[in-house]
Coordinates of C-alpha atoms in Angstrom, one line a residue:
X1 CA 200.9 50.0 38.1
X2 CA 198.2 47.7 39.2
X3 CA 199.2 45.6 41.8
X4 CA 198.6 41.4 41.7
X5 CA 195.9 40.3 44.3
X6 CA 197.1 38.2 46.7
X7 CA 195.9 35.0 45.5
X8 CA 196.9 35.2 41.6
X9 CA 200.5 33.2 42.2
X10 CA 198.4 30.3 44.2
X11 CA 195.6 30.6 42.0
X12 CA 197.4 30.5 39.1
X13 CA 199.7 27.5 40.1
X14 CA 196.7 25.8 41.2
X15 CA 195.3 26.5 37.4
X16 CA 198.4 25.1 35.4
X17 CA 198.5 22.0 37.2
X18 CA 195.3 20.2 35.5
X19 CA 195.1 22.7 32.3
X20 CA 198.6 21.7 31.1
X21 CA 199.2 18.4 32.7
X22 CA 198.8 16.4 29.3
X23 CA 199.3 19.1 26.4
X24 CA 202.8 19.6 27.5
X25 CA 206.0 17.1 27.8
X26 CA 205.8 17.4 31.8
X27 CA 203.0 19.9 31.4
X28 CA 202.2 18.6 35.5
X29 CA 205.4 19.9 36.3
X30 CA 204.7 23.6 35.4
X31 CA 202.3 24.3 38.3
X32 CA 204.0 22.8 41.2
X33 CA 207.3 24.4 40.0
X34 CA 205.2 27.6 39.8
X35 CA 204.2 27.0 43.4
X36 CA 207.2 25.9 45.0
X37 CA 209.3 28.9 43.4
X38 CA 206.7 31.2 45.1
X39 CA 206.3 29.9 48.3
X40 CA 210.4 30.2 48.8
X41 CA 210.4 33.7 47.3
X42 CA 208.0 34.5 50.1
X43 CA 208.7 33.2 52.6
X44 CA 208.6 35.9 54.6
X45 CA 204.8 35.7 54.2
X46 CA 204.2 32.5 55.9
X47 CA 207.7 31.9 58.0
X48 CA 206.4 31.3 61.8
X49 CA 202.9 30.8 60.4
X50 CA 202.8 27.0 60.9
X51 CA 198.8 27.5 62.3
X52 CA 197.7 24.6 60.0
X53 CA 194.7 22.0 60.8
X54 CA 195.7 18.9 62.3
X55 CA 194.2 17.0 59.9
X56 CA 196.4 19.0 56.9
X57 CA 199.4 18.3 59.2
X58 CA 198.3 14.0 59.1
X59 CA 198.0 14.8 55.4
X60 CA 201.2 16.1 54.8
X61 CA 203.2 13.3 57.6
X62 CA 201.7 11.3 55.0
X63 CA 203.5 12.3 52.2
X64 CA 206.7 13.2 54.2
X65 CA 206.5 9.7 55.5
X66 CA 205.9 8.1 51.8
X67 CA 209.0 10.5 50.3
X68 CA 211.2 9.1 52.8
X69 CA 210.5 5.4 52.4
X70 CA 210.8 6.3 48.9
X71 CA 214.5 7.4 49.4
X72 CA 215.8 5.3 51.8
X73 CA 214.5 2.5 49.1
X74 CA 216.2 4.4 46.5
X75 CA 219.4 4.9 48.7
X76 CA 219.8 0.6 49.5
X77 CA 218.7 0.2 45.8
X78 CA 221.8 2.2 44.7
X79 CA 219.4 4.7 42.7
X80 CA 220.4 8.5 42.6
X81 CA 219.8 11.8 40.7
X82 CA 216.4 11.6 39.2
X83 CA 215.0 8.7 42.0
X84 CA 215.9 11.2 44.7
X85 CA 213.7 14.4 42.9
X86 CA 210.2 12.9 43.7
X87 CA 210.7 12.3 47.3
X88 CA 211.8 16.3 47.4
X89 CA 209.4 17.3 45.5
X90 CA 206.9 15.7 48.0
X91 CA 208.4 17.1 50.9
X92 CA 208.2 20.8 49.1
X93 CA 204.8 20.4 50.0
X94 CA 205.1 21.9 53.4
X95 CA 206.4 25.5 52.8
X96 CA 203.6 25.3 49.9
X97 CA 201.0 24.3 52.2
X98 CA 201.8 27.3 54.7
X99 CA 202.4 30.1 51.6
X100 CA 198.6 29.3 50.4
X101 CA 197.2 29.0 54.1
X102 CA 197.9 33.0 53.9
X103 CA 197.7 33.5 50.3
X104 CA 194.8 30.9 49.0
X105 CA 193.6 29.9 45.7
X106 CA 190.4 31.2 44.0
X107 CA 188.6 27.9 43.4
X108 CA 187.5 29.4 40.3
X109 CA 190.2 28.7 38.8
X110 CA 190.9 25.1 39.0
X111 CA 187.8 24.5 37.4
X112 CA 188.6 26.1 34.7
X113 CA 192.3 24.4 34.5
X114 CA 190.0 21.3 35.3
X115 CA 188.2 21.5 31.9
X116 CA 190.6 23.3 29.8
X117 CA 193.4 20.4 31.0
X118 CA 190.6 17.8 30.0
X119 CA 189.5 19.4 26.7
X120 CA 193.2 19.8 26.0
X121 CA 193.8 16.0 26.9
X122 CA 191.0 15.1 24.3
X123 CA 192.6 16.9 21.8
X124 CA 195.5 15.6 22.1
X125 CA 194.4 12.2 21.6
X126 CA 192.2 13.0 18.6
X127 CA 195.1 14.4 17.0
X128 CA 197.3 11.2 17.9
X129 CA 194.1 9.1 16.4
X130 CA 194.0 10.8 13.1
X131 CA 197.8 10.7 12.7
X132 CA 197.9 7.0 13.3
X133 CA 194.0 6.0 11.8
X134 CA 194.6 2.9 10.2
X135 CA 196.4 1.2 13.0
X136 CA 193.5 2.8 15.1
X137 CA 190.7 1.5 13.4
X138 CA 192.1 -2.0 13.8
X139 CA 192.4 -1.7 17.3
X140 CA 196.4 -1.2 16.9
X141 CA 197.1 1.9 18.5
X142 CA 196.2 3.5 21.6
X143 CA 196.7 7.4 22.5
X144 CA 199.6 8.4 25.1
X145 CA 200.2 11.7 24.7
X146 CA 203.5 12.6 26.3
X147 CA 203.9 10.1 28.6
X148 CA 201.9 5.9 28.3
X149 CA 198.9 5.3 27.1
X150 CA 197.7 4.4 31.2
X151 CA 199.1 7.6 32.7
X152 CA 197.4 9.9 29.9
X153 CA 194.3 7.6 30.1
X154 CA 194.0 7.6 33.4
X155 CA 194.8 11.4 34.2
X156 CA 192.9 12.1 31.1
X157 CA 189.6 10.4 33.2
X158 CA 190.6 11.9 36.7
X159 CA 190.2 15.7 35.2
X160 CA 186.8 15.1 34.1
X161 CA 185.9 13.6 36.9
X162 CA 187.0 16.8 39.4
X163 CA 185.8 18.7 37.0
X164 CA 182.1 16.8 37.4
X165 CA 182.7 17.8 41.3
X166 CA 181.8 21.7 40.5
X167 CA 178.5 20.6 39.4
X168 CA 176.5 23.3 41.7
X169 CA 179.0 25.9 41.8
X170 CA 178.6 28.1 39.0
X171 CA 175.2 30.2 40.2
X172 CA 173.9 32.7 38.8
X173 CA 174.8 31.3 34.9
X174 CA 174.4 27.8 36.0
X175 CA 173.4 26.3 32.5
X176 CA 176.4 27.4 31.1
X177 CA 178.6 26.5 33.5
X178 CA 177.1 23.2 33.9
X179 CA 177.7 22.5 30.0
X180 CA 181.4 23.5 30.5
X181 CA 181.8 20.9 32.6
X182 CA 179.7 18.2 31.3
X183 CA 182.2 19.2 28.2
X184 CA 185.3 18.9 30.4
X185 CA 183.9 15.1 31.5
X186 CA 182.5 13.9 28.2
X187 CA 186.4 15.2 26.7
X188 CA 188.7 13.6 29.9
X189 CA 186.2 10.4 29.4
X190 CA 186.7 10.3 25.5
X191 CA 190.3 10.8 26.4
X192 CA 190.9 8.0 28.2
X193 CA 188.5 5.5 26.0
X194 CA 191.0 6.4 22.8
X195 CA 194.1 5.5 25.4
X196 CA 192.7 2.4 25.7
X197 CA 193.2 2.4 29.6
X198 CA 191.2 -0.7 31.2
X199 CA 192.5 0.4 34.3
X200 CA 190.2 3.4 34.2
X201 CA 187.5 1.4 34.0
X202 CA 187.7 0.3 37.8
X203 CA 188.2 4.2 39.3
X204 CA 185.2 5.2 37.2
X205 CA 183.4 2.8 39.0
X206 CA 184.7 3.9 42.2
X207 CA 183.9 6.9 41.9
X208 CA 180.1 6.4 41.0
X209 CA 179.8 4.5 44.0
X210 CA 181.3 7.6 45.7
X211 CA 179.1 9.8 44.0
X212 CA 176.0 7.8 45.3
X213 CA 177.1 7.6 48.7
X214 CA 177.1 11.3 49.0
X215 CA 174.1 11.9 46.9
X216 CA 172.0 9.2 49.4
X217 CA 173.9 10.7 52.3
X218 CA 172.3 14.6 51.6
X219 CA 168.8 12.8 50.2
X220 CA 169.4 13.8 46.3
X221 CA 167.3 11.0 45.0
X222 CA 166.6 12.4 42.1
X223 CA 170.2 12.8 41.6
X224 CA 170.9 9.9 42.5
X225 CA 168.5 8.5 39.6
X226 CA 170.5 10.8 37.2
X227 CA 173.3 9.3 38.0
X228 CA 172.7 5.8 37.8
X229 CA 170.6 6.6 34.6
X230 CA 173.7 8.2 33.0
X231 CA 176.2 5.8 34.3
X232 CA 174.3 2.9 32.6
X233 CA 172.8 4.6 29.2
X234 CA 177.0 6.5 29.2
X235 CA 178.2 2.4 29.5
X236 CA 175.6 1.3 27.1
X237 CA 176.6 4.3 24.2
X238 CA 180.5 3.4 24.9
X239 CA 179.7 -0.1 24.1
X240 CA 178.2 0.1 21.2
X241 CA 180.3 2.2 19.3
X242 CA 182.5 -0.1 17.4
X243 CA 184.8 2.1 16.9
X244 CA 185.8 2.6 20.6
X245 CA 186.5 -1.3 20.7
X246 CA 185.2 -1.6 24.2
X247 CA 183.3 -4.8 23.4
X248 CA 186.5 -6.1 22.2
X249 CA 188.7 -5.4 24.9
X250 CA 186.6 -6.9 27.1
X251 CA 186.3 -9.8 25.1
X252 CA 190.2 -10.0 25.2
X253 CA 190.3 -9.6 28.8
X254 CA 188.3 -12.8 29.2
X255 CA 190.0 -14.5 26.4
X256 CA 194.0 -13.3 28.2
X257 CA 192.6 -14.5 31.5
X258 CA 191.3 -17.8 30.6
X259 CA 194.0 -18.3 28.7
X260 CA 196.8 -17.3 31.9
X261 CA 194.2 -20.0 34.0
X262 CA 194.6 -22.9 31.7
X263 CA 197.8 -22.5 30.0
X264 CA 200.0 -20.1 32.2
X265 CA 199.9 -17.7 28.9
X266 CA 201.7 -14.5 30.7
X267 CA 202.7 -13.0 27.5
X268 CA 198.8 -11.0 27.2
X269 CA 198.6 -8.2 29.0
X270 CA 195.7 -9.5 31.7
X271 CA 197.9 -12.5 31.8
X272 CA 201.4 -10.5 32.5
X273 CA 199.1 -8.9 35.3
X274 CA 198.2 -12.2 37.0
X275 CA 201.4 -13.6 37.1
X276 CA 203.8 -10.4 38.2
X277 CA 200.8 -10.1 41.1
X278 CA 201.1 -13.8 42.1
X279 CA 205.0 -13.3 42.0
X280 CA 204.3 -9.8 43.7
X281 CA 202.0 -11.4 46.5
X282 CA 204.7 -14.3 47.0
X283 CA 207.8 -11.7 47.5
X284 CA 205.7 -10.3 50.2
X285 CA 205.0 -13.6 52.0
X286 CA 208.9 -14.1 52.0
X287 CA 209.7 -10.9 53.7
X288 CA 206.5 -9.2 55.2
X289 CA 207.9 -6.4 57.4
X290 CA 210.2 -4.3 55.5
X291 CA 210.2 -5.8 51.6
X292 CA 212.7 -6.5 49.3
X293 CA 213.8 -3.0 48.2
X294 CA 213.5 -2.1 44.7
X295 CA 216.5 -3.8 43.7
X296 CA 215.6 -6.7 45.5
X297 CA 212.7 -6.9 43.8
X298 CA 214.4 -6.5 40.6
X299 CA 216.5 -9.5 41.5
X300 CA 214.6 -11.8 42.4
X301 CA 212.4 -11.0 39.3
X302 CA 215.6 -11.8 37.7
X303 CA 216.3 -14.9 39.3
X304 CA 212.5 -16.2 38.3
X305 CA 213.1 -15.3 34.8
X306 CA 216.0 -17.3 35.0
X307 CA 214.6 -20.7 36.9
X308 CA 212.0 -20.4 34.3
X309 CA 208.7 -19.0 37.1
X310 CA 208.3 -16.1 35.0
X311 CA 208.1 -15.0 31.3
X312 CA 210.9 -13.1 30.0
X313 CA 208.6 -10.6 28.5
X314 CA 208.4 -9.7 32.2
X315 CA 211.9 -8.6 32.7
X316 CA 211.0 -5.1 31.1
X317 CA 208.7 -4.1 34.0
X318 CA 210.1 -2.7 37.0
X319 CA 206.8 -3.2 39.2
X320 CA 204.0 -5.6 39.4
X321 CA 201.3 -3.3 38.2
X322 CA 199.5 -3.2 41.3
X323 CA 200.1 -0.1 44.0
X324 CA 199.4 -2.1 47.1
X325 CA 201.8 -5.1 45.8
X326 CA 204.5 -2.8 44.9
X327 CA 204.3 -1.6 48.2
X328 CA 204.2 -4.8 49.9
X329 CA 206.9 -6.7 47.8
X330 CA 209.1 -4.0 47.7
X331 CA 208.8 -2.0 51.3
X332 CA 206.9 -4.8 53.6
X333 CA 204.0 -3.9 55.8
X334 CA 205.4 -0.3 57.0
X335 CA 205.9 0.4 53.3
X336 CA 202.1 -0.7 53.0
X337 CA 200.4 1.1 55.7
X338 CA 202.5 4.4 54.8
X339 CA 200.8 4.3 51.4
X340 CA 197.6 3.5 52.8
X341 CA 197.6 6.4 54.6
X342 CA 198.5 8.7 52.0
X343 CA 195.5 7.8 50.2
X344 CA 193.6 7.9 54.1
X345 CA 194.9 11.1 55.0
X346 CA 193.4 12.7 52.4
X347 CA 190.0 11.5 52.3
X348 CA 189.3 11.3 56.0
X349 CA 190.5 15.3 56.1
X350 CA 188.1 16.2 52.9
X351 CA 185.3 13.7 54.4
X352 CA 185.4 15.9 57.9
X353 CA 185.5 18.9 55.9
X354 CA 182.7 18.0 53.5
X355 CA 180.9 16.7 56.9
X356 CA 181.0 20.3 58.8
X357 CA 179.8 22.8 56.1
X358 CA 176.9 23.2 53.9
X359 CA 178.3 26.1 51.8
X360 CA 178.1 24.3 48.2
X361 CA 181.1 26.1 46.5
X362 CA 183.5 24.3 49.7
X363 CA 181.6 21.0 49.4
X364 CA 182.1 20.9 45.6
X365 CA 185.9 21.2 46.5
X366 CA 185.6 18.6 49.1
X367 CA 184.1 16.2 47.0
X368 CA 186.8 16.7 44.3
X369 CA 189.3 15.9 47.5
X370 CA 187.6 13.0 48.0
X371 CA 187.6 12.2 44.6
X372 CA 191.3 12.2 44.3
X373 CA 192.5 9.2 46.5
X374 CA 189.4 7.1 45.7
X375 CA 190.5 7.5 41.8
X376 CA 194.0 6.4 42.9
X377 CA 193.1 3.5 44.2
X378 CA 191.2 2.6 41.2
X379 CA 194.2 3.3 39.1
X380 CA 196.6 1.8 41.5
X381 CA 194.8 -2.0 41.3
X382 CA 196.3 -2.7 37.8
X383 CA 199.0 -0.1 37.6
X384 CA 202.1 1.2 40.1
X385 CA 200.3 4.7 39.1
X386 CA 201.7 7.1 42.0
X387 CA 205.6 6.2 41.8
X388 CA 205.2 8.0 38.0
X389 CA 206.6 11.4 38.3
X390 CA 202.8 12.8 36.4
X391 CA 201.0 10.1 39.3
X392 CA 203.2 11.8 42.3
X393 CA 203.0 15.6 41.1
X394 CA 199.2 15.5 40.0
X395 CA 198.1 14.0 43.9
X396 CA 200.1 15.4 46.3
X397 CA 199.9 19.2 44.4
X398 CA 196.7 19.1 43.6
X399 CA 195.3 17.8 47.4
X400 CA 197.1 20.6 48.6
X401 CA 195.5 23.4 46.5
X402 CA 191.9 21.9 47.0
X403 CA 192.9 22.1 50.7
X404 CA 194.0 25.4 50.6
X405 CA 191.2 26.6 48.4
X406 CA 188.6 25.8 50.8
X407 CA 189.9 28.6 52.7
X408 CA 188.2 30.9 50.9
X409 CA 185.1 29.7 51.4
X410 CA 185.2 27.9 55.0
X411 CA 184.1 29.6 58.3
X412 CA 186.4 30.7 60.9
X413 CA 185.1 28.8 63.8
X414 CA 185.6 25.5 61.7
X415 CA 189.2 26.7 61.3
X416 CA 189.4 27.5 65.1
X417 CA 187.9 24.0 65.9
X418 CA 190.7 22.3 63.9
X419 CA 193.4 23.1 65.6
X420 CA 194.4 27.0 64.3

């Protein structure tokens, strides 16, 4: 019987993540379950192993630190059972982190799960467009998948965009590699236009202002051009496809927040934005060091409604559709900086990492690391996006297999240097 190579459980785990994230009720789920199961199966592999980088320690304090303000919110809020699982899911991390710093992933296959997640995302949609045409056509209906039209939108974008990160990894057949991702992006992009997803929108541009750092940073000018050719004939196409409705969504944006400035209309959705982030904003100003708690916030939402401050249409929504305001109403200034450096942590340990080699197959995976938290951001300015259960799963999982994927690729005296 042939026997599994060490890095097929990781590798695999590492593959599910992206490749079934949207196709699947919960598809993100399947990985990290995959992983976790593993890691406590063998734990005799890694136990007494704890040689990590200090950096992937600051990474992971991070997200133990972000779990537990998490629960003890959850815990003064009254919430149980299903409020409790993300925080623990978070903190699985660890024993995952140390099982793939001895048995890591093949990089190879996350792009793959990279493209087939975003060509399964588009397809999705497609089919979700055709069974609903009419109400697409008039600008009705907006693809979600198996979970909102944002979260599918959004992930939808963020798997084409890591997938985009491989760009130079595929030597010797580096045509056809290149087209199989160029398809993964063109399908996670498509994905996300038939959500609907303004939010999107933002991160995109984030990210091509990433991209040209690091492109001006190594001297790829004629890269650079490429990019900024693409990024404005890609906008330009979009536009101008009618049935896409990008010009009109815009137009509506204008029209919702001209509307919220003269009239106080906060029943659009750019106008539901601006008033739950002024009401957001103002929560924080009352209590700036530890926050309301969720069911604070939930009151005093309540009490708004009530004195007439806020629509009622608001009463639905259980955040202000901003990360950084969610944080700050609801868990003060600690609350703040601990999600701050979650999306740090991360970046600063994949911008050292990206910084000390010059083998392209780790600095493709570093860039997609990079990637990650900056797209998060985006996400996070018009949309609580981590606290959802696919937003949680997809970044905390999926910075720890880039991580650990490096290591098949990275020197040893960079390891030594870190702290191993």
């Amino acid at each position: 019987m042939t026997r599994l190579p060490d890095h097929f459980w990781s590798s695999l785990a590492l593959f599910l993540l992206p490749a079934l994230s949207l196709v699947l009720p919960s598809g993100y789920s399947y990985g990290p379950a995959l992983l976790i199961l593993v890691s406590l199966f063998s734990i005799r592999v890694w136990w007494g192993k704890w040689q990590l980088p200090k950096e992937v320690w600051w990474m992971w304090i991070s997200f133990a630190l972000l779990a537990l303000s998490w629960l003890i919110d959850n815990w003064i809020s009254g919430e149980r059972g299903s409020a409790v699982e993300k925080p623990l899911k978070m903190l699985m991390t660890l024993p995952c982190l140390l099982y793939m710093a001895q048995r890591p992933p093949q990089s190879r296959w996350l792009w793959h799960g990279l493209v087939i997640g975003a060509l399964g995302a588009v397809g999705t949609a497609l089919y979700e467009v055709f069974q609903h045409l009419d109400a697409w056509r008039a600008g009705g209906f907006r693809a979600n998948g198996y979970t909102n039209a944002i979260q599918f939108g959004n992930i939808a974008l963020l798997l084409g965009l890591l997938a985009l990160c491989g760009w130079n990894v595929g030597a010797p057949r580096r045509v056809l590699w290149r087209a199989w991702l160029v398809a993964g992006f063109a399908s996670g992009l498509l994905a996300s236009l038939l959500s609907g997803s303004r939010g999107g929108w933002l991160a995109l541009a984030l990210v091509a202002v990433l991209a040209m750092l690091y492109l001006l940073s190594i001297g790829h000018w004629r890269a650079i051009a490429l990019v900024a050719v693409l990024s404005l004939g890609g906008t330009w196409i979009a536009l101008n496809i009618p049935q896409l409705h990008l010009q009109e969504r815009i137009s509506q944006a204008r029209n919702e927040v001209k509307a919220y400035k003269e009239q106080g209309n906060a029943t659009t959705s750019v106008g539901a934005r601006l008033q739950m982030w002024n009401f957001g904003w103002h929560l924080y100003l009352e209590k700036p060091l530890f926050g309301w708690t969720q069911q604070g916030y939930m009151e005093q939402k309540r009490q708004a409604i009530d004195a007439k401050q806020l629509d009622p249409l608001l009463a639905e929504f259980n955040h202000p559709h901003n990360e950084l305001l969610d944080a700050a109403a609801k868990r003060g200034t600690v609350g703040l900086l601990i999600l701050l450096a979650a999306y740090a942590s991360p970046l600063l340990l994949f911008f050292r990492l990206l910084r000390s080699t010059d083998n392209f197959k780790a600095r493709a995976l570093c860039m997609a690391g990079a990637v990650l938290p900056v797209a998060y951001v985006g996400f996070g300015l018009t949309q609580a996006f981590l606290p959802h259960n696919s937003g949680v799963m997809i970044y905390v999982f999926l910075l720890c297999g880039l991580w650990a994927a490096t290591l098949t690729v990275l020197t040893q005296p960079f390891l030594h240097r870190s702290g191993c």
